[in-house]
Backbone as a chain_set.jsonl record, in Angstrom:
{"seq": "AQAQATGKVMVVDDSSVARHQIEHALEQIGVSCDIYEDGNQALRALERQRDAGTTLYDEYL", "coords": {"N": [[59.695, 101.164, 63.032], [61.074, 101.538, 66.245], [63.718, 99.809, 67.82], [63.614, 98.265, 71.042], [65.431, 98.164, 74.027], [66.592, 96.569, 77.033], [67.707, 96.931, 80.41], [70.45, 98.291, 82.339], [72.778, 100.932, 82.407], [75.908, 102.447, 83.341], [76.669, 105.789, 83.327], [79.264, 108.008, 82.976], [80.427, 111.163, 82.99], [81.974, 114.323, 82.745], [80.68, 116.445, 81.671], [77.693, 118.129, 81.883], [75.867, 118.52, 79.847], [76.499, 116.471, 78.015], [75.949, 114.239, 79.663], [73.173, 114.533, 79.997], [72.271, 114.303, 77.318], [73.096, 111.693, 76.669], [71.687, 110.207, 78.583], [69.041, 110.801, 77.791], [69.004, 109.687, 75.176], [69.431, 106.962, 75.763], [67.181, 106.386, 77.352], [65.212, 106.631, 75.434], [65.398, 104.251, 74.06], [64.725, 102.443, 75.947], [66.553, 101.85, 77.964], [67.702, 102.072, 81.216], [69.623, 104.256, 83.338], [72.366, 104.981, 85.514], [73.713, 107.964, 86.543], [76.738, 109.728, 86.704], [78.994, 112.323, 87.691], [81.755, 112.159, 87.735], [84.656, 109.979, 87.837], [85.275, 109.307, 90.486], [82.807, 109.515, 91.861], [81.412, 107.475, 90.541], [82.986, 105.25, 91.2], [82.638, 105.177, 94.003], [79.911, 104.548, 94.061], [79.972, 101.983, 92.925], [81.463, 100.692, 94.891], [79.668, 100.834, 97.046], [77.664, 99.165, 96.045], [79.073, 96.76, 95.896], [79.605, 96.367, 98.636], [77.032, 95.915, 99.449], [76.62, 93.466, 98.429], [76.052, 93.178, 95.763], [76.998, 92.489, 92.471], [78.934, 93.94, 89.796], [78.12, 92.855, 87.371], [75.586, 91.979, 87.966], [74.217, 94.315, 88.166], [74.691, 96.116, 85.969], [74.705, 96.427, 82.335]], "CA": [[59.589, 100.97, 64.476], [62.369, 101.612, 66.922], [64.0, 98.668, 68.692], [63.656, 98.549, 72.473], [66.404, 97.388, 74.79], [66.356, 96.59, 78.471], [68.931, 96.884, 81.181], [70.924, 99.516, 82.979], [74.177, 101.259, 82.17], [76.48, 103.52, 84.139], [77.176, 106.875, 82.499], [80.173, 108.874, 83.726], [80.944, 112.224, 82.127], [82.038, 115.582, 83.481], [79.842, 117.432, 80.987], [76.268, 117.945, 82.179], [75.171, 118.428, 78.562], [76.712, 115.111, 77.509], [75.194, 113.308, 80.513], [71.751, 114.664, 79.673], [72.043, 113.759, 75.979], [73.246, 110.236, 76.733], [70.546, 109.692, 79.343], [67.854, 110.911, 76.944], [69.107, 108.701, 74.092], [69.253, 105.621, 76.321], [65.79, 106.237, 77.764], [64.411, 106.474, 74.221], [65.407, 102.846, 73.639], [64.314, 101.602, 77.061], [67.661, 101.515, 78.86], [67.839, 102.996, 82.34], [71.031, 104.526, 83.61], [72.836, 105.722, 86.671], [74.521, 109.047, 85.999], [77.739, 110.256, 87.631], [79.777, 113.434, 87.142], [83.176, 111.836, 87.614], [85.043, 108.612, 88.172], [85.204, 109.082, 91.931], [81.409, 109.238, 92.195], [81.077, 106.156, 90.009], [83.691, 104.257, 92.007], [81.945, 105.078, 95.295], [78.661, 103.825, 93.825], [80.326, 100.573, 92.754], [81.868, 100.175, 96.205], [78.436, 100.631, 97.823], [77.014, 97.969, 95.512], [79.881, 95.62, 96.341], [79.366, 96.195, 100.065], [75.672, 95.396, 99.594], [76.593, 92.119, 97.876], [75.664, 93.215, 94.357], [78.159, 92.554, 91.586], [78.818, 94.806, 88.634], [77.384, 92.148, 86.326], [74.184, 91.912, 88.369], [73.626, 95.649, 88.118], [74.832, 96.839, 84.703], [74.957, 95.7, 81.091]], "C": [[60.987, 100.957, 65.079], [62.533, 100.417, 67.848], [64.054, 99.129, 70.141], [64.653, 97.619, 73.137], [65.974, 97.399, 76.247], [67.705, 96.554, 79.165], [69.269, 98.235, 81.763], [72.397, 99.697, 82.661], [74.608, 102.37, 83.12], [77.075, 104.537, 83.171], [78.021, 107.78, 83.383], [80.737, 109.897, 82.75], [80.938, 113.529, 82.903], [81.202, 116.689, 82.846], [78.37, 117.16, 81.278], [75.453, 117.826, 80.894], [75.297, 117.015, 78.005], [75.922, 114.102, 78.332], [73.717, 113.338, 80.166], [71.443, 114.041, 78.31], [72.115, 112.236, 75.98], [72.06, 109.62, 77.459], [69.283, 109.708, 78.488], [67.868, 109.852, 75.835], [68.868, 107.286, 74.61], [67.809, 105.383, 76.746], [64.88, 106.021, 76.564], [64.363, 105.028, 73.742], [65.147, 101.895, 74.804], [65.405, 101.198, 78.029], [67.703, 102.545, 79.983], [69.319, 103.2, 82.634], [71.213, 105.231, 84.944], [73.854, 106.717, 86.141], [75.467, 109.575, 87.072], [78.578, 111.312, 86.922], [81.249, 113.102, 86.947], [83.444, 110.412, 88.085], [84.975, 108.317, 89.655], [83.783, 108.778, 92.383], [81.022, 107.835, 91.748], [81.735, 105.055, 90.834], [83.026, 104.082, 93.368], [80.63, 104.315, 95.152], [78.929, 102.332, 93.664], [80.748, 99.946, 94.077], [80.653, 99.934, 97.094], [77.703, 99.374, 97.353], [77.756, 96.718, 95.95], [79.608, 95.328, 97.806], [77.972, 95.641, 100.346], [75.533, 93.992, 99.011], [76.165, 92.044, 96.424], [76.918, 93.309, 93.502], [77.88, 93.493, 90.42], [77.953, 94.152, 87.56], [75.919, 91.972, 86.672], [73.476, 93.233, 88.097], [73.61, 96.27, 86.73], [75.049, 95.902, 83.528], [76.442, 95.582, 80.869]], "O": [[61.938, 100.436, 64.497], [61.608, 100.051, 68.573], [64.486, 100.244, 70.432], [64.704, 96.426, 72.836], [65.088, 98.161, 76.637], [68.717, 96.188, 78.567], [68.49, 99.186, 81.692], [73.165, 98.736, 82.649], [73.784, 103.129, 83.632], [77.881, 104.192, 82.306], [77.555, 108.263, 84.415], [81.439, 109.544, 81.802], [79.993, 113.809, 83.642], [81.04, 117.758, 83.434], [77.858, 116.087, 80.958], [74.455, 117.107, 80.859], [74.306, 116.428, 77.571], [75.292, 113.205, 77.772], [73.079, 112.291, 80.054], [70.451, 113.325, 78.17], [71.285, 111.57, 75.36], [71.495, 108.626, 77.003], [68.538, 108.728, 78.466], [66.855, 109.197, 75.588], [68.176, 106.499, 73.965], [67.269, 104.299, 76.526], [63.884, 105.305, 76.662], [63.401, 104.62, 73.091], [65.326, 100.685, 74.672], [65.206, 100.292, 78.837], [67.737, 103.749, 79.728], [70.16, 102.401, 82.221], [70.346, 105.962, 85.422], [74.75, 106.355, 85.379], [75.057, 109.837, 88.203], [78.841, 111.218, 85.723], [81.916, 113.691, 86.097], [82.578, 109.744, 88.65], [84.652, 107.196, 90.048], [83.572, 107.881, 93.2], [80.379, 107.095, 92.493], [81.105, 104.041, 91.131], [82.867, 102.955, 93.837], [80.273, 103.524, 96.026], [78.194, 101.508, 94.207], [80.422, 98.791, 94.349], [80.606, 98.941, 97.819], [77.184, 98.612, 98.167], [77.136, 95.726, 96.333], [79.401, 94.174, 98.182], [77.755, 94.977, 101.36], [74.461, 93.391, 99.085], [75.937, 90.951, 95.904], [77.802, 94.12, 93.779], [76.729, 93.795, 90.108], [77.147, 94.821, 86.914], [75.087, 91.829, 85.777], [72.275, 93.259, 87.83], [72.618, 96.891, 86.347], [75.501, 94.767, 83.677], [76.874, 95.002, 79.873]]}, "num_chains": 1, "name": "protein.A"}
């Protein structure tokens, strides 16, 4: 039996193949993820969360 995890991670990679593979692997064990192509996209997402009052620790593993 495969172990199941919970939570959410942020995946940042400029390779669409790598992003897809990582997302698929994480979904297989029950982890959801937000996917970004580069650091700027990820930073903007974190800034939006901060502005909404959500901390990094509230949102991601």
